[in-house]
PDB file of C-alpha atoms and ligand atoms in Angstrom:
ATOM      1  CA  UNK A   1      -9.396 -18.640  -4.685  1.00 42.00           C
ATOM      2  CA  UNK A   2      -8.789 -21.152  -2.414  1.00 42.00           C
ATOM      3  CA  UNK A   3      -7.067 -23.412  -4.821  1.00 41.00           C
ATOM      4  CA  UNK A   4      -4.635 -20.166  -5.858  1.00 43.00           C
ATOM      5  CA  UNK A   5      -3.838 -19.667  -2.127  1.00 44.00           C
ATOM      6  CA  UNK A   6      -3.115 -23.449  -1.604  1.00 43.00           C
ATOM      7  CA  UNK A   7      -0.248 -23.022  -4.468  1.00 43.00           C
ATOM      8  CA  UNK A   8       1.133 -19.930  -3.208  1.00 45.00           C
ATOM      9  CA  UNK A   9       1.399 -21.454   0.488  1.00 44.00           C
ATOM     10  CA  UNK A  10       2.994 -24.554  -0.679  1.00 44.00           C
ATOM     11  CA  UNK A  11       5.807 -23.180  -2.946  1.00 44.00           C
ATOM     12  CA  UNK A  12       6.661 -20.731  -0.043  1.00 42.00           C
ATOM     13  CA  UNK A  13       7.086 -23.740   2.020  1.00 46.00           C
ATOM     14  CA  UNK A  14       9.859 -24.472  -0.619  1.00 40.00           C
ATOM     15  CA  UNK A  15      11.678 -21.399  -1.055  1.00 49.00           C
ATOM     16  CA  UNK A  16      11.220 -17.988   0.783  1.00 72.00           C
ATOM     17  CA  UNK A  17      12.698 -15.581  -1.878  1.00 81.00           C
ATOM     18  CA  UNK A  18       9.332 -13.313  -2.117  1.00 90.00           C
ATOM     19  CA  UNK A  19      10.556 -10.275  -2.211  1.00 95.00           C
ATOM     20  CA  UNK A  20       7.660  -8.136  -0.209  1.00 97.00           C
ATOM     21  CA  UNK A  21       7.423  -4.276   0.087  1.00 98.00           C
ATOM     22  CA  UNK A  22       5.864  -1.577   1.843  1.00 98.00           C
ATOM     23  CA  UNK A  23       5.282   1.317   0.307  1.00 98.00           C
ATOM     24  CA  UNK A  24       4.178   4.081   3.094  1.00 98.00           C
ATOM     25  CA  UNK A  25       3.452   7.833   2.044  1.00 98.00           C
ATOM     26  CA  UNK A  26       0.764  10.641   2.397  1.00 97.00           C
ATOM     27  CA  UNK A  27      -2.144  10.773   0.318  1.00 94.00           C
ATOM     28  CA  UNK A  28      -0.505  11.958  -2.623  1.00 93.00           C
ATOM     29  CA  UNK A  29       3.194  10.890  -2.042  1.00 96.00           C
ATOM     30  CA  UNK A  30       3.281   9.117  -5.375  1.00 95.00           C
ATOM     31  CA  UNK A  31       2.834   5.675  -3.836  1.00 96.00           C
ATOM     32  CA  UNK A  32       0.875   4.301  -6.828  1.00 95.00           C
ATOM     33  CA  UNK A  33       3.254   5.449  -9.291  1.00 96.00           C
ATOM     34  CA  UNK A  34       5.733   4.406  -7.870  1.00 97.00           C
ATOM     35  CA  UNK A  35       4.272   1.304  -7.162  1.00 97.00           C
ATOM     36  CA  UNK A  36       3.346   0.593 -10.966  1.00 97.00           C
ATOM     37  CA  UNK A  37       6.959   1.477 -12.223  1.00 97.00           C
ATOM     38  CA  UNK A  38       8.361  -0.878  -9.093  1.00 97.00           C
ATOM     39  CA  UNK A  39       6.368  -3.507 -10.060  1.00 97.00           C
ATOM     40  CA  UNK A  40       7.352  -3.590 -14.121  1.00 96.00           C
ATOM     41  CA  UNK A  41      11.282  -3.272 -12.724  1.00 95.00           C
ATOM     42  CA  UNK A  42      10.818  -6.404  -9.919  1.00 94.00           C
ATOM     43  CA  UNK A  43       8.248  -8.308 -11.693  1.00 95.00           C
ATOM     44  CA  UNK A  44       6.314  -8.883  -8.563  1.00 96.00           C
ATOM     45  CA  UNK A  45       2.235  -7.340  -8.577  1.00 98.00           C
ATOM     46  CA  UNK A  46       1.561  -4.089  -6.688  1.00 98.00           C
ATOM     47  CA  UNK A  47      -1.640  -4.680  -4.710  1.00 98.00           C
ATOM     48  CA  UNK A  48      -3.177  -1.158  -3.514  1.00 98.00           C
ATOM     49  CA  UNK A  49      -6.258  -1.655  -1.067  1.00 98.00           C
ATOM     50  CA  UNK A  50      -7.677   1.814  -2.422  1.00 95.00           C
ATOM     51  CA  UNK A  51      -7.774   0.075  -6.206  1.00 96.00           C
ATOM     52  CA  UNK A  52      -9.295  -3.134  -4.679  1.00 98.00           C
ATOM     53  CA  UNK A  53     -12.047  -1.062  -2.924  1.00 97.00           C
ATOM     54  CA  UNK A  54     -12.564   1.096  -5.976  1.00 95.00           C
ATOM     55  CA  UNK A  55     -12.971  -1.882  -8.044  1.00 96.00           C
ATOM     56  CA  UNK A  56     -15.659  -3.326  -5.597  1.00 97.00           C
ATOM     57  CA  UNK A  57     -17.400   0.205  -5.500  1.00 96.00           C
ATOM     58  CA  UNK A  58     -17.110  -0.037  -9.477  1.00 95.00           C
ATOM     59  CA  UNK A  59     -18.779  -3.222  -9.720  1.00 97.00           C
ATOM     60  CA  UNK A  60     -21.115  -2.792  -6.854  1.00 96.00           C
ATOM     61  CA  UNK A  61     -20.141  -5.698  -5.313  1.00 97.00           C
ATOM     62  CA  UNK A  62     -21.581  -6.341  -1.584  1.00 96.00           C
ATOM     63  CA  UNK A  63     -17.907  -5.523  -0.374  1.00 97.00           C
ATOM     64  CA  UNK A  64     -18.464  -2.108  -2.654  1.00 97.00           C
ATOM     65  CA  UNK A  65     -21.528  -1.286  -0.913  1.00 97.00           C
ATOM     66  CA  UNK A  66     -20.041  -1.962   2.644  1.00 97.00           C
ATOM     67  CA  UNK A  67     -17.253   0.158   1.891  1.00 97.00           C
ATOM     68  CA  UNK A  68     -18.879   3.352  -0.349  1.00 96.00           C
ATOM     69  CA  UNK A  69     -18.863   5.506   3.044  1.00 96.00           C
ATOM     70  CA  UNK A  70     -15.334   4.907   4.475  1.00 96.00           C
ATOM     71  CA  UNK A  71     -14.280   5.960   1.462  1.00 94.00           C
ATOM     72  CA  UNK A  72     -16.616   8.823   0.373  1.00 91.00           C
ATOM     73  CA  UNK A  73     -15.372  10.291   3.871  1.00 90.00           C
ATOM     74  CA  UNK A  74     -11.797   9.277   3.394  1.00 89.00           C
ATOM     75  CA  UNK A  75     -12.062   7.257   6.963  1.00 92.00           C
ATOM     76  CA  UNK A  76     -10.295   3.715   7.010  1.00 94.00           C
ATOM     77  CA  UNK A  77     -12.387   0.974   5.727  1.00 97.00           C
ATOM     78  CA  UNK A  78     -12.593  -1.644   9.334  1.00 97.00           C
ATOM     79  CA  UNK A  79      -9.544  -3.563   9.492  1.00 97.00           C
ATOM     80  CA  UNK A  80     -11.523  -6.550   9.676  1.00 96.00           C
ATOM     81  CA  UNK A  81     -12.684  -5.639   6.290  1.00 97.00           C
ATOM     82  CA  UNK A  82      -9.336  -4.997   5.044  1.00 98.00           C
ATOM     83  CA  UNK A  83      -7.599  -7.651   6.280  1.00 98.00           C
ATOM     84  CA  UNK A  84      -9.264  -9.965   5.056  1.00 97.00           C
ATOM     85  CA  UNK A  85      -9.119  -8.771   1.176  1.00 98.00           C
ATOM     86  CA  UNK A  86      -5.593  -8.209   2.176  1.00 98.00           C
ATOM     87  CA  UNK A  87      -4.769 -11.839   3.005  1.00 97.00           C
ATOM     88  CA  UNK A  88      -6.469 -13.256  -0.019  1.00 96.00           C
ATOM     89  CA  UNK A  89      -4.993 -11.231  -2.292  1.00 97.00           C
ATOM     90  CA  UNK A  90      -1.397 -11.978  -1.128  1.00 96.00           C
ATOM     91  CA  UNK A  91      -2.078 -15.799  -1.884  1.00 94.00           C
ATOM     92  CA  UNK A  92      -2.781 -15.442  -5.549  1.00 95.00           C
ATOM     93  CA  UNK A  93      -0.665 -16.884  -7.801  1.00 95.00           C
ATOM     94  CA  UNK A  94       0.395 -13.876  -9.324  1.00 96.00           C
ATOM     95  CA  UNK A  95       2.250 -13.172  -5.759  1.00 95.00           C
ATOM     96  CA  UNK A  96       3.947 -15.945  -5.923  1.00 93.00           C
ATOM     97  CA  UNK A  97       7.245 -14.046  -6.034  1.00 94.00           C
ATOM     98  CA  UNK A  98       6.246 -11.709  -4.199  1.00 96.00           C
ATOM     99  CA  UNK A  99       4.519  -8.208  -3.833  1.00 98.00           C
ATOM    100  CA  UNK A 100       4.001  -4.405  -3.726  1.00 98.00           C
ATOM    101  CA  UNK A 101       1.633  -3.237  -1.286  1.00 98.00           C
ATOM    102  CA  UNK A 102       0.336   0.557  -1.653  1.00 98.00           C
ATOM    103  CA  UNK A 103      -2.133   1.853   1.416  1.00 97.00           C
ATOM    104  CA  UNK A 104      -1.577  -1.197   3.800  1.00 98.00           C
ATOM    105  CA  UNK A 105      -0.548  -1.537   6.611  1.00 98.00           C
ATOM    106  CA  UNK A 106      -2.351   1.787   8.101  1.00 97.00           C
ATOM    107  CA  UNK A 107      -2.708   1.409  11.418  1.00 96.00           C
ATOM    108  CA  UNK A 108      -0.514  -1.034  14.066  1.00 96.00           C
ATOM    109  CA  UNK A 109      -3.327  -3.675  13.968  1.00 97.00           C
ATOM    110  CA  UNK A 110      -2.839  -3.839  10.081  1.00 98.00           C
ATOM    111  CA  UNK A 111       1.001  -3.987  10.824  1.00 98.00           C
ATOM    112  CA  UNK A 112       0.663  -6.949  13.072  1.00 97.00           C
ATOM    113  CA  UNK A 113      -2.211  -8.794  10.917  1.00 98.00           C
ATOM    114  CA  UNK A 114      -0.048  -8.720   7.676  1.00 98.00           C
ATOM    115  CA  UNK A 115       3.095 -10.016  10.006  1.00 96.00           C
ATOM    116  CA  UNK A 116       1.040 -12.958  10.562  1.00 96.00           C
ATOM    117  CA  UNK A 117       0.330 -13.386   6.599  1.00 96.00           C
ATOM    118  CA  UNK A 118       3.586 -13.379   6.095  1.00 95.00           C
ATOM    119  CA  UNK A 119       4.500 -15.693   8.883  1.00 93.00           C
ATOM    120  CA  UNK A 120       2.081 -18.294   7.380  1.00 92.00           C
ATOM    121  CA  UNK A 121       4.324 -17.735   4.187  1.00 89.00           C
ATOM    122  CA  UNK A 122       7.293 -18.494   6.420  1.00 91.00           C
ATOM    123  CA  UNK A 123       8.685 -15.283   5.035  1.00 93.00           C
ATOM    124  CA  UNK A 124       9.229 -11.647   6.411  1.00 94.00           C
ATOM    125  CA  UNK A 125       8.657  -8.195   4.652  1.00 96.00           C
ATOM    126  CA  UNK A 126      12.085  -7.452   2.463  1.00 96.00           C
ATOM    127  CA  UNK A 127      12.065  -3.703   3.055  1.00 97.00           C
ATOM    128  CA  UNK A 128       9.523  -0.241   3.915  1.00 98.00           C
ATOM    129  CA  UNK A 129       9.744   2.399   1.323  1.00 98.00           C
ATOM    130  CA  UNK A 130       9.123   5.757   2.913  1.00 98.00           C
ATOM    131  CA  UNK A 131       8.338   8.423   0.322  1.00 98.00           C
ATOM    132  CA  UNK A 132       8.470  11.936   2.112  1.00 97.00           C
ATOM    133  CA  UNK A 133       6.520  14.663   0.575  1.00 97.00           C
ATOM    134  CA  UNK A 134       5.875  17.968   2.333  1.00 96.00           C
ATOM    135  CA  UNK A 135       2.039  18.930   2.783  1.00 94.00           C
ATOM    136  CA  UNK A 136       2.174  21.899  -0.016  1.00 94.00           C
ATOM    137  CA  UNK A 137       3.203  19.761  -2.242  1.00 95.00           C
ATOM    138  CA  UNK A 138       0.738  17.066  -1.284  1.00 94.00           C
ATOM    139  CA  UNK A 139      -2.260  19.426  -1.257  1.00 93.00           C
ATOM    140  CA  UNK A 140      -1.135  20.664  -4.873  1.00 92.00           C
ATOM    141  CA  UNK A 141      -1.163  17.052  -6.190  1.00 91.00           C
ATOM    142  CA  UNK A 142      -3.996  16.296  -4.861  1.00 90.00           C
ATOM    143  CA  UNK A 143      -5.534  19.645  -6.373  1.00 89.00           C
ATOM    144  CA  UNK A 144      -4.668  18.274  -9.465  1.00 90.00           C
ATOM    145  CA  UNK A 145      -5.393  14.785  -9.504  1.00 86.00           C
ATOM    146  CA  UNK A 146      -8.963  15.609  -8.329  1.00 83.00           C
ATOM    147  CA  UNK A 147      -9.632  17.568 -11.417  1.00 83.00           C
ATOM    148  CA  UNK A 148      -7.877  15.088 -13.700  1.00 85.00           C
ATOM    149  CA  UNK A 149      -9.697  12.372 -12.250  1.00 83.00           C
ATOM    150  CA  UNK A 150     -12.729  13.414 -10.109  1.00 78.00           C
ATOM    151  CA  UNK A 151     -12.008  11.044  -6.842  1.00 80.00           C
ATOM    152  CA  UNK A 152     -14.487  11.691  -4.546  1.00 78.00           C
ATOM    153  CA  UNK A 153     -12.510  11.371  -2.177  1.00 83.00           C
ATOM    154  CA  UNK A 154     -10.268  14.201  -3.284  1.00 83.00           C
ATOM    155  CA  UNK A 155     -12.291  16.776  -2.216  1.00 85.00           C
ATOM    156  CA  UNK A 156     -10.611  19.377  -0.221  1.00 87.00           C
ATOM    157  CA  UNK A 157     -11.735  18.902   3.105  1.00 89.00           C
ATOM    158  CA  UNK A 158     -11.550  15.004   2.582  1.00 89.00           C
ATOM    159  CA  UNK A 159      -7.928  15.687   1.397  1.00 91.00           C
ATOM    160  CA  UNK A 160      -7.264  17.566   4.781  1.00 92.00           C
ATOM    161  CA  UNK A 161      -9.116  14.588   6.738  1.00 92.00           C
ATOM    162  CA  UNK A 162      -7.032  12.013   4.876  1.00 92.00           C
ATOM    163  CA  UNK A 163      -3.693  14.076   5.738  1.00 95.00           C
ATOM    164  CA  UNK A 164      -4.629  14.252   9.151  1.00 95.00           C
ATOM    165  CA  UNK A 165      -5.705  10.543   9.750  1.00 94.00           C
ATOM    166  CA  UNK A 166      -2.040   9.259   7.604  1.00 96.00           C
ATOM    167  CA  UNK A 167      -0.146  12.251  10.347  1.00 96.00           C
ATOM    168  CA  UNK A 168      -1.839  10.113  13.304  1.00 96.00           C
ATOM    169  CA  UNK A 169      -2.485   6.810  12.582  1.00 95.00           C
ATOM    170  CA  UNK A 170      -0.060   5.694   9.856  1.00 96.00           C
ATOM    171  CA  UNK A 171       3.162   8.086   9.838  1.00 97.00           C
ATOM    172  CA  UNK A 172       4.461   6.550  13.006  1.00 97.00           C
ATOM    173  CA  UNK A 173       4.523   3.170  12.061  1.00 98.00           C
ATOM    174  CA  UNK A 174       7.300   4.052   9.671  1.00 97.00           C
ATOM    175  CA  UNK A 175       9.485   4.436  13.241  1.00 96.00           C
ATOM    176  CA  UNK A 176       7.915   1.280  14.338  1.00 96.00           C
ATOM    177  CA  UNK A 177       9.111  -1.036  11.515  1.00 97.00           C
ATOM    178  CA  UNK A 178      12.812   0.516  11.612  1.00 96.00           C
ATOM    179  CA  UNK A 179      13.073  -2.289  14.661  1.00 96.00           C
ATOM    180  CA  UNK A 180      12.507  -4.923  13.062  1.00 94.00           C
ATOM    181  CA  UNK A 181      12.359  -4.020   9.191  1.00 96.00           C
ATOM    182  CA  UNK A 182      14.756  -2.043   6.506  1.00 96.00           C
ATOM    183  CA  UNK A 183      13.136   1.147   5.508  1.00 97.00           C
ATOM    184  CA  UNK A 184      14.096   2.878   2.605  1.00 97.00           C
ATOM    185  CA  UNK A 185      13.078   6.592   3.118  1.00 97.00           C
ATOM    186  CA  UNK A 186      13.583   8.768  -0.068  1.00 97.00           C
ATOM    187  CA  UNK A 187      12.653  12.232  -1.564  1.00 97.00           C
ATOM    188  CA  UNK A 188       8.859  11.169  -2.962  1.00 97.00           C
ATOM    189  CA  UNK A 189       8.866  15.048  -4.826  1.00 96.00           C
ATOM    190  CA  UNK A 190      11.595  13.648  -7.232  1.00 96.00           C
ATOM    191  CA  UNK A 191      10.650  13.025 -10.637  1.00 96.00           C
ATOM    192  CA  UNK A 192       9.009   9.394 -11.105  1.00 96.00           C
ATOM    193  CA  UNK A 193      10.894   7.749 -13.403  1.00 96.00           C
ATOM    194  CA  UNK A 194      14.510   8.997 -11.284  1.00 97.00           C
ATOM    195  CA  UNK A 195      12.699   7.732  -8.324  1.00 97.00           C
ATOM    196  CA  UNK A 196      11.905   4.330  -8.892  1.00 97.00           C
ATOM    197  CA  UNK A 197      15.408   3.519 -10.393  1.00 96.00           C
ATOM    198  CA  UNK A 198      17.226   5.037  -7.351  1.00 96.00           C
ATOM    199  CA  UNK A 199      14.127   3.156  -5.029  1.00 97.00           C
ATOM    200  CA  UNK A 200      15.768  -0.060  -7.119  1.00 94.00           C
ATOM    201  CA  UNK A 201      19.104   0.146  -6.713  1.00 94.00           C
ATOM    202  CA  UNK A 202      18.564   1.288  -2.729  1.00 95.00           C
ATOM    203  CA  UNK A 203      16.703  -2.061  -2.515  1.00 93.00           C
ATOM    204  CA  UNK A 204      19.741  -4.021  -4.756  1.00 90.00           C
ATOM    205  CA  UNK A 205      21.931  -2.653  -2.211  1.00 88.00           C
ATOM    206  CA  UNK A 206      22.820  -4.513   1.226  1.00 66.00           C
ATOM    207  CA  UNK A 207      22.828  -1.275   2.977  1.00 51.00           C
TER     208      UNK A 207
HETATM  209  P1  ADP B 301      -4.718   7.670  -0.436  1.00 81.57           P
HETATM  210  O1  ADP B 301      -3.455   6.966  -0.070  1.00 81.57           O
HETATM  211  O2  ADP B 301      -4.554   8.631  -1.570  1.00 81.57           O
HETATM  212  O3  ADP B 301      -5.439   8.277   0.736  1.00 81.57           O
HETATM  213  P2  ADP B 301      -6.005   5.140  -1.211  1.00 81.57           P
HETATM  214  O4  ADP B 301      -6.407   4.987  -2.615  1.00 81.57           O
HETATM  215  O5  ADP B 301      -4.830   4.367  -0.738  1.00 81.57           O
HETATM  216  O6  ADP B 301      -5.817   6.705  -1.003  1.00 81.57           O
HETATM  217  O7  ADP B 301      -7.243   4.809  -0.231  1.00 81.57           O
HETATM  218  C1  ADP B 301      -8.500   5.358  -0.445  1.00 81.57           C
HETATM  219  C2  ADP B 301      -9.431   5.001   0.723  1.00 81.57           C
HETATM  220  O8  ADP B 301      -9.577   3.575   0.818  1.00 81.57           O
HETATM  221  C3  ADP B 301      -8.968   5.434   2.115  1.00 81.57           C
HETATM  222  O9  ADP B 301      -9.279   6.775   2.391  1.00 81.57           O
HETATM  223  C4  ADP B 301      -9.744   4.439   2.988  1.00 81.57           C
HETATM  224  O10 ADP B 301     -11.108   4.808   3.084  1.00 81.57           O
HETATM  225  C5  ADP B 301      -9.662   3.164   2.175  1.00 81.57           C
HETATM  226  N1  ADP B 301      -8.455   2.370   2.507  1.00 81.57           N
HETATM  227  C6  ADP B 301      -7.410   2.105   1.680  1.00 81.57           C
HETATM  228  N2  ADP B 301      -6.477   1.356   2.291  1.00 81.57           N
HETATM  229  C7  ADP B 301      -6.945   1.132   3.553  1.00 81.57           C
HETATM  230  C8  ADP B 301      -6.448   0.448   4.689  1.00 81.57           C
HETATM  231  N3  ADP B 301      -5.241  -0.172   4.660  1.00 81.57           N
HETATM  232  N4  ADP B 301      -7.200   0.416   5.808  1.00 81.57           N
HETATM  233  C9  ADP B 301      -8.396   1.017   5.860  1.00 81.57           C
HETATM  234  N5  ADP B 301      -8.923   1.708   4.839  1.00 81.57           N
HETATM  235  C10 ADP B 301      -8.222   1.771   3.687  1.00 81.57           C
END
């Protein structure tokens, strides 16, 4: 891993042409759809730091086991945690060009920990997508997805903790990156495949 990371941070030193997005939304806002039809368009991998945990829960890994009860309870796995699988995943080589990030940054410490990731890419995040969903909506989705998919997580009164913890913790960071950062917000109760080409062309355009 650390051989993968070394290659990363050396080309950036080169050239500084990753093209890095946020994608910020509600549980259920479409976020990993949207990041798996962004990432075929750009090219660039979406990470999302609920698929790495789930994979580490999968495979039991001691990671996995640390994690299990953040996410059986839908609270936020410790940033320290987070961070860290954060950072090492950004340095693969598969990021080279660049990445997708689904579920991360959450919370302002996450916001300022991945600004200093970036910063030891000598780079910058390209642009925030905000998808905006309204809660019916949400709550219907996630209705759905929970019996297409059993999530644990997805059970209704983790679904209304979730809501309420993305409402306080991670909705307003969307206002804090518009000082620093372009965000894209869009209508995230579109119809995927419309969505991602108009999230494209918004992020073609110098706007
Ligand atoms: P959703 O966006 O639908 O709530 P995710 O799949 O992104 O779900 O995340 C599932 C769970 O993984 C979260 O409820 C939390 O426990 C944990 N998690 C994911 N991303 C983070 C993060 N950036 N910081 C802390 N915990 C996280």
């Amino acid at each position: 891993m650390t051989t993968d990371r070394t290659v990363a941070a050396s080309s950036s030193t080169r050239d500084d042409r990753r093209l890095r997005i946020v994608l910020m939304g509600a549980p259920g806002s479409g976020k990993g759809t949207q990041g798996r039809l962004l990432s075929r368009k750009l090219g660039v991998p979406t990470i999302s730091t609920g698929d790495l945990f789930r994979d580490h829960l999968r495979r039991r890994t001691e990671l996995g086991v640390t994690v299990a009860g953040y996410l059986d309870s839908g609270e936020f796995v410790p940033d320290v945690i987070t961070d860290a699988m954060v950072r090492d995943r950004i340095g693969l080589t598969d990021a080279v060009g660049g990445f997708i990030l689904d579920g991360y940054p959450r919370t302002l410490a996450q916001v300022e920990a991945l600004n200093g990731f970036v910063g030891e890419q000598r780079g910058s995040i390209t642009a925030v997508v905000a998808l905006e969903v309204d809660r019916a909506t949400l709550l219907e989705r996630m209705r759905t997805r929970a019996q297409a998919e059993a999530r644990a997580d997805d059970d209704p009164e983790v679904v209304i903790r979730r809501l309420e913890i993305y409402e306080a913790e991670t909705a307003p960071l969307i206002e804090h990156y518009r000082s620093s950062t372009r965000v894209i917000t869009v209508d995230g109760s579109l119809e995927p495949a419309r969505l991602s080409a108009m999230i494209s062309s918004r992020l073609r355009a110098r706007e």
